[in-house]
CSV table of C-alpha atoms and ligand atoms in Angstrom, one decimal:
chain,number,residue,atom,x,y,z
A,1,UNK,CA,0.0,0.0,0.0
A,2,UNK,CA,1.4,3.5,-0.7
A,3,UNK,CA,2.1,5.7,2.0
A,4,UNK,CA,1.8,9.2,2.2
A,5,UNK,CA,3.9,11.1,5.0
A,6,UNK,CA,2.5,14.6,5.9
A,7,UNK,CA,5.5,16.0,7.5
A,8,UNK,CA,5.0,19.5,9.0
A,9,UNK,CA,7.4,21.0,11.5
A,10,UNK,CA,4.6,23.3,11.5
A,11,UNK,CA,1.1,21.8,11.5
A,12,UNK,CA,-1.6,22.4,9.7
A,13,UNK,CA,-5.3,22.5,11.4
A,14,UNK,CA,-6.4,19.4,12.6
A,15,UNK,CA,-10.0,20.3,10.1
A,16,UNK,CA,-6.8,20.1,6.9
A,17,UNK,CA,-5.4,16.9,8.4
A,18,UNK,CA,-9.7,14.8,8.6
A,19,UNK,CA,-9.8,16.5,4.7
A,20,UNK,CA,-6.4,14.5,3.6
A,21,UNK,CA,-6.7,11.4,5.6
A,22,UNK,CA,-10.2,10.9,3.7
A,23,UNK,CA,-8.9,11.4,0.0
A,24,UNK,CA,-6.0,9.3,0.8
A,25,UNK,CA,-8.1,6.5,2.8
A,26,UNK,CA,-10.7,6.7,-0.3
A,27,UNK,CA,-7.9,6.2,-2.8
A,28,UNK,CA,-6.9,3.0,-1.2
A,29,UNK,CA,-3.7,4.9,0.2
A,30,UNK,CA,-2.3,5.0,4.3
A,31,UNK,CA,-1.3,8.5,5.6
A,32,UNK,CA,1.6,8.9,8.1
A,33,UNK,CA,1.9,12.0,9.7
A,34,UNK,CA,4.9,13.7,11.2
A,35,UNK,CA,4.2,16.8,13.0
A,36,UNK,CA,6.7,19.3,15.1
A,37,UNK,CA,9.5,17.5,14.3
A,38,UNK,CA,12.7,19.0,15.8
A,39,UNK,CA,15.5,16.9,13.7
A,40,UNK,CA,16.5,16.7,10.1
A,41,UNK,CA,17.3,12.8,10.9
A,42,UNK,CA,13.1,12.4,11.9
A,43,UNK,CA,12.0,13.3,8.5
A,44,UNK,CA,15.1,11.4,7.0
A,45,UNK,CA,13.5,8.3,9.0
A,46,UNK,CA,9.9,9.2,8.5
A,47,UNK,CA,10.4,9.2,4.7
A,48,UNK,CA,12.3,6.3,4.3
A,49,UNK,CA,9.5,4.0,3.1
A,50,UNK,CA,7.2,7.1,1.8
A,51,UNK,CA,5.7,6.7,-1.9
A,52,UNK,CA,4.6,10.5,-1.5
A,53,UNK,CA,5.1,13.4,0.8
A,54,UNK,CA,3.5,16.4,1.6
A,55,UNK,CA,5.6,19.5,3.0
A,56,UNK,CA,5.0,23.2,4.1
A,57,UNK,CA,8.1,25.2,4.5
A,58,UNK,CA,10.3,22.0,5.8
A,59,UNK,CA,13.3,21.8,3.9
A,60,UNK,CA,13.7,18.8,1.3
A,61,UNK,CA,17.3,18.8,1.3
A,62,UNK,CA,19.4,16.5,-1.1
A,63,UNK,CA,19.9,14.1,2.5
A,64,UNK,CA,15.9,13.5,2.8
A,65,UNK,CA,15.5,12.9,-0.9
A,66,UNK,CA,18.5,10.4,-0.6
A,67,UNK,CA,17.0,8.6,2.3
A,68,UNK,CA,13.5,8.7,0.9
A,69,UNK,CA,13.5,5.1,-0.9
A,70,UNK,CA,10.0,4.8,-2.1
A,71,UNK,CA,9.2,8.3,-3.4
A,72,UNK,CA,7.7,9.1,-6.5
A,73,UNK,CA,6.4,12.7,-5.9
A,74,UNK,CA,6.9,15.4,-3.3
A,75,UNK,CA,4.1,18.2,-2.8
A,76,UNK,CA,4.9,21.6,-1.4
A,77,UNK,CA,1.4,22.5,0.0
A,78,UNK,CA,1.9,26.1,-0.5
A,79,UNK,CA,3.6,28.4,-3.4
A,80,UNK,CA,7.3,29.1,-2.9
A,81,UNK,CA,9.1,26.1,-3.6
A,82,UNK,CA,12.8,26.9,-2.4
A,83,UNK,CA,13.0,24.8,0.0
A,84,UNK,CA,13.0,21.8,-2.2
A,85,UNK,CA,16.2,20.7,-3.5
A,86,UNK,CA,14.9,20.2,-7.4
A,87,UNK,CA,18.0,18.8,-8.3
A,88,UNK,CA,18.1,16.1,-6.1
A,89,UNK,CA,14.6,15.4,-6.4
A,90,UNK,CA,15.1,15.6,-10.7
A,91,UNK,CA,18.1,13.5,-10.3
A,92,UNK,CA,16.0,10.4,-8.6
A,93,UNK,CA,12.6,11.1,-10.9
A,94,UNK,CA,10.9,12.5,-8.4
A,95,UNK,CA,8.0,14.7,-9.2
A,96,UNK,CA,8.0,17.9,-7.3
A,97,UNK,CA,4.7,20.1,-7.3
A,98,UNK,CA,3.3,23.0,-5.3
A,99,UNK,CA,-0.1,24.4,-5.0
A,100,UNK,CA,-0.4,27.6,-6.4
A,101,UNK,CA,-3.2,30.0,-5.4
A,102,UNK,CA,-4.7,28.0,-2.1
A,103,UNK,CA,-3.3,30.2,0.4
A,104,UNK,CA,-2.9,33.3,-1.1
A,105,UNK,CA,-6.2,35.3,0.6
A,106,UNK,CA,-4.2,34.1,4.2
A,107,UNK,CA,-1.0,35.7,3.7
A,108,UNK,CA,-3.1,38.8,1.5
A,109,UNK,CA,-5.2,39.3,4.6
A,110,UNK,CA,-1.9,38.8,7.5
A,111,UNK,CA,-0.4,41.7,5.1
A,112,UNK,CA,-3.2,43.8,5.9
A,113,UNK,CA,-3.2,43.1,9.7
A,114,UNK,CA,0.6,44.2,10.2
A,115,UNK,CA,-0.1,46.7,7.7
A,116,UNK,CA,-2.6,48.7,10.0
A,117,UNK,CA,-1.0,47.5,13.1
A,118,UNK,CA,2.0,49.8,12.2
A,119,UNK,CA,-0.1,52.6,10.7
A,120,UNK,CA,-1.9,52.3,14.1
A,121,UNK,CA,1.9,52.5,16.2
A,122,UNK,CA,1.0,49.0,17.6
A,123,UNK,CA,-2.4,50.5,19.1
A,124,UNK,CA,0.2,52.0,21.9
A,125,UNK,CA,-2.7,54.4,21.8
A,126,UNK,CA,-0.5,57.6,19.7
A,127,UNK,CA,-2.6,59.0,17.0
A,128,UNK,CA,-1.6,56.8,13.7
A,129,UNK,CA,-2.7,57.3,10.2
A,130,UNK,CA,-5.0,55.9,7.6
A,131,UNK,CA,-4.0,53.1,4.8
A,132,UNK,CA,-6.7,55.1,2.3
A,133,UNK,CA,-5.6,57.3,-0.2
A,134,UNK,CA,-2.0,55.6,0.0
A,135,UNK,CA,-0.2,54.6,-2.4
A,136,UNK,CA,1.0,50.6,-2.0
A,137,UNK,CA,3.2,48.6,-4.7
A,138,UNK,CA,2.9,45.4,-6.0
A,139,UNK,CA,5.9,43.7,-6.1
A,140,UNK,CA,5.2,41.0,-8.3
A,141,UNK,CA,1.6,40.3,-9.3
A,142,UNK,CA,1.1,36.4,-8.7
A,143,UNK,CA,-1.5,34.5,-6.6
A,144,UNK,CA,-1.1,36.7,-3.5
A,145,UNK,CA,-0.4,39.9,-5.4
A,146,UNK,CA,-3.8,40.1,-7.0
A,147,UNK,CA,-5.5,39.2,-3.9
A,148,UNK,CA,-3.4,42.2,-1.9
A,149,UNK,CA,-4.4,44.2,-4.6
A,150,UNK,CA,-8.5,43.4,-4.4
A,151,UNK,CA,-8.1,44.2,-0.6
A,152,UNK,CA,-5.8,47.1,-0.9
A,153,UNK,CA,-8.9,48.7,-3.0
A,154,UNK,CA,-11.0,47.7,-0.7
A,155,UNK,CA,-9.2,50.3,2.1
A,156,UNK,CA,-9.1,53.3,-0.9
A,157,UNK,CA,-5.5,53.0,-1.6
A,158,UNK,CA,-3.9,53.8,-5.1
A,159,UNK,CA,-2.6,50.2,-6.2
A,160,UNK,CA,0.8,49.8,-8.6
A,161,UNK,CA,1.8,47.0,-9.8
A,162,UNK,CA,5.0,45.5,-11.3
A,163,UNK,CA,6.0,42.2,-12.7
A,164,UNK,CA,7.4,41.8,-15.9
A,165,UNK,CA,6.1,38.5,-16.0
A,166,UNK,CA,2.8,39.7,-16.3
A,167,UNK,CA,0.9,41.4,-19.0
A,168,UNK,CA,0.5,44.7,-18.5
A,169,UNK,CA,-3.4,44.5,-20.3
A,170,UNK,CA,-4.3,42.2,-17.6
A,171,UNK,CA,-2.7,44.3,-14.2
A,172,UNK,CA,-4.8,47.3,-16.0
A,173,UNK,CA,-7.9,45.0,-16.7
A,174,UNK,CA,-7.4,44.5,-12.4
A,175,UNK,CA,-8.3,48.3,-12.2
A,176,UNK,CA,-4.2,48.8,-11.3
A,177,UNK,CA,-1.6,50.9,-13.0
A,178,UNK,CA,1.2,48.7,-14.2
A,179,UNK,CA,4.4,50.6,-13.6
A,180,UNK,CA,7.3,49.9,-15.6
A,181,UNK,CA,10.7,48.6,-13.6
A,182,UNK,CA,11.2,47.9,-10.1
A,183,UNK,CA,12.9,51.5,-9.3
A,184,UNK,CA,9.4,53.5,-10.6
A,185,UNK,CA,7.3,51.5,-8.1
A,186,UNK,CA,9.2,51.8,-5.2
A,187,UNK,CA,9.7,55.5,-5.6
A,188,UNK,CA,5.7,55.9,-6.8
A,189,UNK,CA,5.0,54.2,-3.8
A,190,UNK,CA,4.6,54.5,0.2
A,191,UNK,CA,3.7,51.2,1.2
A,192,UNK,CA,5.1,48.1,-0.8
A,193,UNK,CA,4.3,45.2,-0.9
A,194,UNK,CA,6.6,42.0,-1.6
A,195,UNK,CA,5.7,38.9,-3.4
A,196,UNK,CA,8.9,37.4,-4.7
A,197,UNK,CA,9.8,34.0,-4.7
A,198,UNK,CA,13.5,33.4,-2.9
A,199,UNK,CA,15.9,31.9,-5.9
A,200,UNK,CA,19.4,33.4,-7.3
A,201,UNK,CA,17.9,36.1,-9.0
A,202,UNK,CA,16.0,38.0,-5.9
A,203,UNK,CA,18.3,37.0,-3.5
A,204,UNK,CA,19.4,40.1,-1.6
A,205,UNK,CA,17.6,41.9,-4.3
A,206,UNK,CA,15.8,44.3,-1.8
A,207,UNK,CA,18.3,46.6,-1.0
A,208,UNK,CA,19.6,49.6,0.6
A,209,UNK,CA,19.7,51.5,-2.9
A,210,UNK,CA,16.3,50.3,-3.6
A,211,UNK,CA,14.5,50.9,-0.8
A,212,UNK,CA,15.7,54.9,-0.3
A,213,UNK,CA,14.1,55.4,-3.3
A,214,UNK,CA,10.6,54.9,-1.0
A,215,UNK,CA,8.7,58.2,-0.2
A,216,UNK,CA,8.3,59.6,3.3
A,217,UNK,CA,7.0,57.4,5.7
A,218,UNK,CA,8.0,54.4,3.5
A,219,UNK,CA,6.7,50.6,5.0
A,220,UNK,CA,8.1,47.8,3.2
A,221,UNK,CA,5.6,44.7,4.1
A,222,UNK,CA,7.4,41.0,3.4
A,223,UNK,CA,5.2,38.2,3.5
A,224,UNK,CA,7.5,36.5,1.1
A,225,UNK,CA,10.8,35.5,2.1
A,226,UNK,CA,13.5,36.4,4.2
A,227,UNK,CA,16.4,35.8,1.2
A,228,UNK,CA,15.4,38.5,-0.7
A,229,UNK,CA,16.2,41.2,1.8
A,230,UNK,CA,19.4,42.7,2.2
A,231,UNK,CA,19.4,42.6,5.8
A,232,UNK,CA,22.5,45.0,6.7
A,233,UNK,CA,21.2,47.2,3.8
A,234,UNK,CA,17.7,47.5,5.7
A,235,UNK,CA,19.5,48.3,8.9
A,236,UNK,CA,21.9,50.7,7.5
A,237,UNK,CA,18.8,52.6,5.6
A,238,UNK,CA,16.8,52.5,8.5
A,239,UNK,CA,19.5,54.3,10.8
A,240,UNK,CA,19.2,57.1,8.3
A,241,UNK,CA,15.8,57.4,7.6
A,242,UNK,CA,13.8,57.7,10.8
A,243,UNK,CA,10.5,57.7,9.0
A,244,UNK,CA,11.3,54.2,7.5
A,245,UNK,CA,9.1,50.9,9.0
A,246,UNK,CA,9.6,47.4,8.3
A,247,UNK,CA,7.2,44.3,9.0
A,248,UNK,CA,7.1,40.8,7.8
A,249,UNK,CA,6.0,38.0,8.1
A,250,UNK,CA,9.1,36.2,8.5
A,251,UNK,CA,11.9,37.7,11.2
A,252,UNK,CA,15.4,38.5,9.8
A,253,UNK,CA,18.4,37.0,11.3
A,254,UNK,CA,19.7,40.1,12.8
A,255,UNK,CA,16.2,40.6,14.6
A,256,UNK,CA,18.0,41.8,17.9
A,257,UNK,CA,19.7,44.9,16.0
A,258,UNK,CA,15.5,45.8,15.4
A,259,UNK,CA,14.8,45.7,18.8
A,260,UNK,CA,17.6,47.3,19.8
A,261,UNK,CA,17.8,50.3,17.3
A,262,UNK,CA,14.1,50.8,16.2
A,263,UNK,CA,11.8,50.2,18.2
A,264,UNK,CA,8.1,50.5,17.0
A,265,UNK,CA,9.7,51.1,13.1
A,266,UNK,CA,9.0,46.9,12.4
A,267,UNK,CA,6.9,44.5,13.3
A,268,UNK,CA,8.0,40.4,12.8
A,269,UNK,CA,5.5,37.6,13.4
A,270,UNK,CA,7.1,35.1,16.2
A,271,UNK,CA,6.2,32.3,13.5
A,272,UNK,CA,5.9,32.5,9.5
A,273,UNK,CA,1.9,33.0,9.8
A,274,UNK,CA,0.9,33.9,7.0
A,275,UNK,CA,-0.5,30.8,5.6
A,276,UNK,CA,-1.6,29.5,9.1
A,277,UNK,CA,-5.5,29.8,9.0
A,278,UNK,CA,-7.6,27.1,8.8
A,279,UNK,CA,-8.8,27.8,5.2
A,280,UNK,CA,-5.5,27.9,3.6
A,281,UNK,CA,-4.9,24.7,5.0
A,282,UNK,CA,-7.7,22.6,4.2
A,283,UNK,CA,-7.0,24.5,0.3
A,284,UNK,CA,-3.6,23.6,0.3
A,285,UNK,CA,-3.6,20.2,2.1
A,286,UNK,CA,-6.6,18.6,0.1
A,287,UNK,CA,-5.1,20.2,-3.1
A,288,UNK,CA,-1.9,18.2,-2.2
A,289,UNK,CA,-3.6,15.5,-1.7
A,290,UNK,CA,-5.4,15.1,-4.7
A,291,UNK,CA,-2.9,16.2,-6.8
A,292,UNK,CA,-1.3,13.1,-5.5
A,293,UNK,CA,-4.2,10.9,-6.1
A,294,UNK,CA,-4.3,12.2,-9.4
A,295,UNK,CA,-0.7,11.6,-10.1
A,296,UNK,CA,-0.5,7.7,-9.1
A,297,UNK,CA,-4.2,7.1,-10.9
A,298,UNK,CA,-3.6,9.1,-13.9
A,299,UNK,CA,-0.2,9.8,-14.0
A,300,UNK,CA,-1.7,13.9,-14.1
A,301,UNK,CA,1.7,16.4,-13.4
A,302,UNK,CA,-0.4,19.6,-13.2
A,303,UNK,CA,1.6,21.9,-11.2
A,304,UNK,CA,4.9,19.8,-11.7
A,305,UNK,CA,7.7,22.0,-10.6
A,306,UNK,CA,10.6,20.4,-12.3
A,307,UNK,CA,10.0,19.9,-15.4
B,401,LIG,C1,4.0,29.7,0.8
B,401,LIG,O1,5.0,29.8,0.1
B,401,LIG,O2,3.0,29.0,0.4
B,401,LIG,C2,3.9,30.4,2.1
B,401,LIG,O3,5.1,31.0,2.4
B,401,LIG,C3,3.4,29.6,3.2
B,401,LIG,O4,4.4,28.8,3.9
B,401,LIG,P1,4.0,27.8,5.1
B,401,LIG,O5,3.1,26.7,4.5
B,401,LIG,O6,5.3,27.3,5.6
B,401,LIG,O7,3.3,28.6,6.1
């Protein structure tokens, strides 16, 4: 019998767990789960007999693949895939997928929360200000982007947009103005918001030089990923512009320096949360899930990775 392994270091809701057990138990399949794992060597072990696996953010490294004996296919139930090593997953014929779109409204609507939380000064009860009639940038118009744009509209902001991997006809058929290169939306824009995956291009790509190019009162909001922030460069602009905030979803390495030289200028979540509601993961689980199904029955790769 084929088993699937579920391994999240960080779980999903126990409502996303009843959704996948019954697709695999109905498609003849046995689920394993492995949840809050601490070690590298647990997954190594949990995986050793796995036909198919289901991760969040846990890292597939080229060790897990190696010790994964049965595996045919790995699902990242979520977008980014970075941290699957697709070469050692290509390398053994295993099929790597994500599941694009199934959380996006969760980490659109976690943007929004830290978004007025800092407008707000972290309710320390100081008069804030208003997210209408700002202006917030899209930094790269995928899944999320579009639904940070819908509720960015929703507040009476003026939305941007750039990614030149999308047509600008369909960013304008949105009701947003497409701006043309990365430097014009960050200096058009106030807020800006980052939706980037991590990979050799971006990394460190949010930089010093970049980000000074903000207007007053500039936030930069990252629900993407840590790797594409120049730390020290975000630091180094922040000691000279006072007016400068920074909140994320996902806390840099040199956190302490941000408590120690700005406080109430950032805002980190103690966890990556911005997928962590119980809709995004019964979307993201069950799409796993059947996209395994669907990939042992009828050999479908929709959303295949590494092609
Ligand atoms: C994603 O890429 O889908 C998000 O970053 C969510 O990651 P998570 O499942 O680890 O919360």
């Amino acid at each position: 019998m084929k088993k699937v392994l579920v391994a999240t270091e960080k779980p999903f809701a126990p409502a996303a767990i009843a959704q996948i057990k019954k697709i695999v138990d109905e498609a003849g399949f046995e689920l394993a789960l492995l949840e809050k794992y601490s070690s590298a060597d647990e997954l190594k072990s949990a995986v050793a007999d796995a036909s198919a696996l289901i991760v969040r953010s846990d890292k597939v490294t080229a060790d897990v693949v190696d010790a994964a004996k049965e595996l045919g296919i790995v699902v990242r139930a979520g977008a980014g895939y970075d941290n699957l090593d697709m070469e050692a997953c290509s390398a053994k014929n295993i099929v790597a997928m994500n599941t694009p779109g199934q959380n996006s409204n969760a980490v659109a609507e976690l943007a929004f929360g830290m978004m007025v939380f800092q407008a707000r000064n972290h309710f320390n009860g100081t008069a804030g200000t208003e997210l209408r009639g700002k202006k917030i940038g899209i930094h790269a118009y995928g899944n999320v982007g579009l639904y940070v744009a819908k509720v960015a509209k929703g507040f009476g902001m003026h939305v941007y947009a750039f990614d030149p991997f999308v047509d600008d006809a369909k960013i304008k058929a949105d009701g947003i103005t497409p701006l043309s290169s990365v430097e014009e939306l960050y200096s058009t824009c106030q807020y800006v918001s980052l939706h980037i995956p991590a990979n050799d291009k971006t990394k460190k790509s949010i930089n010093k030089e970049l980000l000074s190019k903000m207007p007053e009162g500039g936030v930069l909001v990252n629900t993407a990923r840590k790797e594409v922030i120049d730390e020290d460069g975000i630091v180094a602009l922040m000691e000279e512009r006072k007016d400068f905030a920074y909140i994320s979803d996902i806390s840099p390495d040199n956190k302490a320096v941000f408590e120690e030289k700005f406080p109430g200028r950032f805002f980190f979540t103690p966890k990556k949360m911005g997928a962590q509601t119980s809709e995004a993961n019964i979307n993201a689980g069950v799409a796993a899930a059947n996209q395994i199904v669907r990939f042992f029955k009828d050999g479908d790769e929709t959303f295949r990775v590494n092609k």
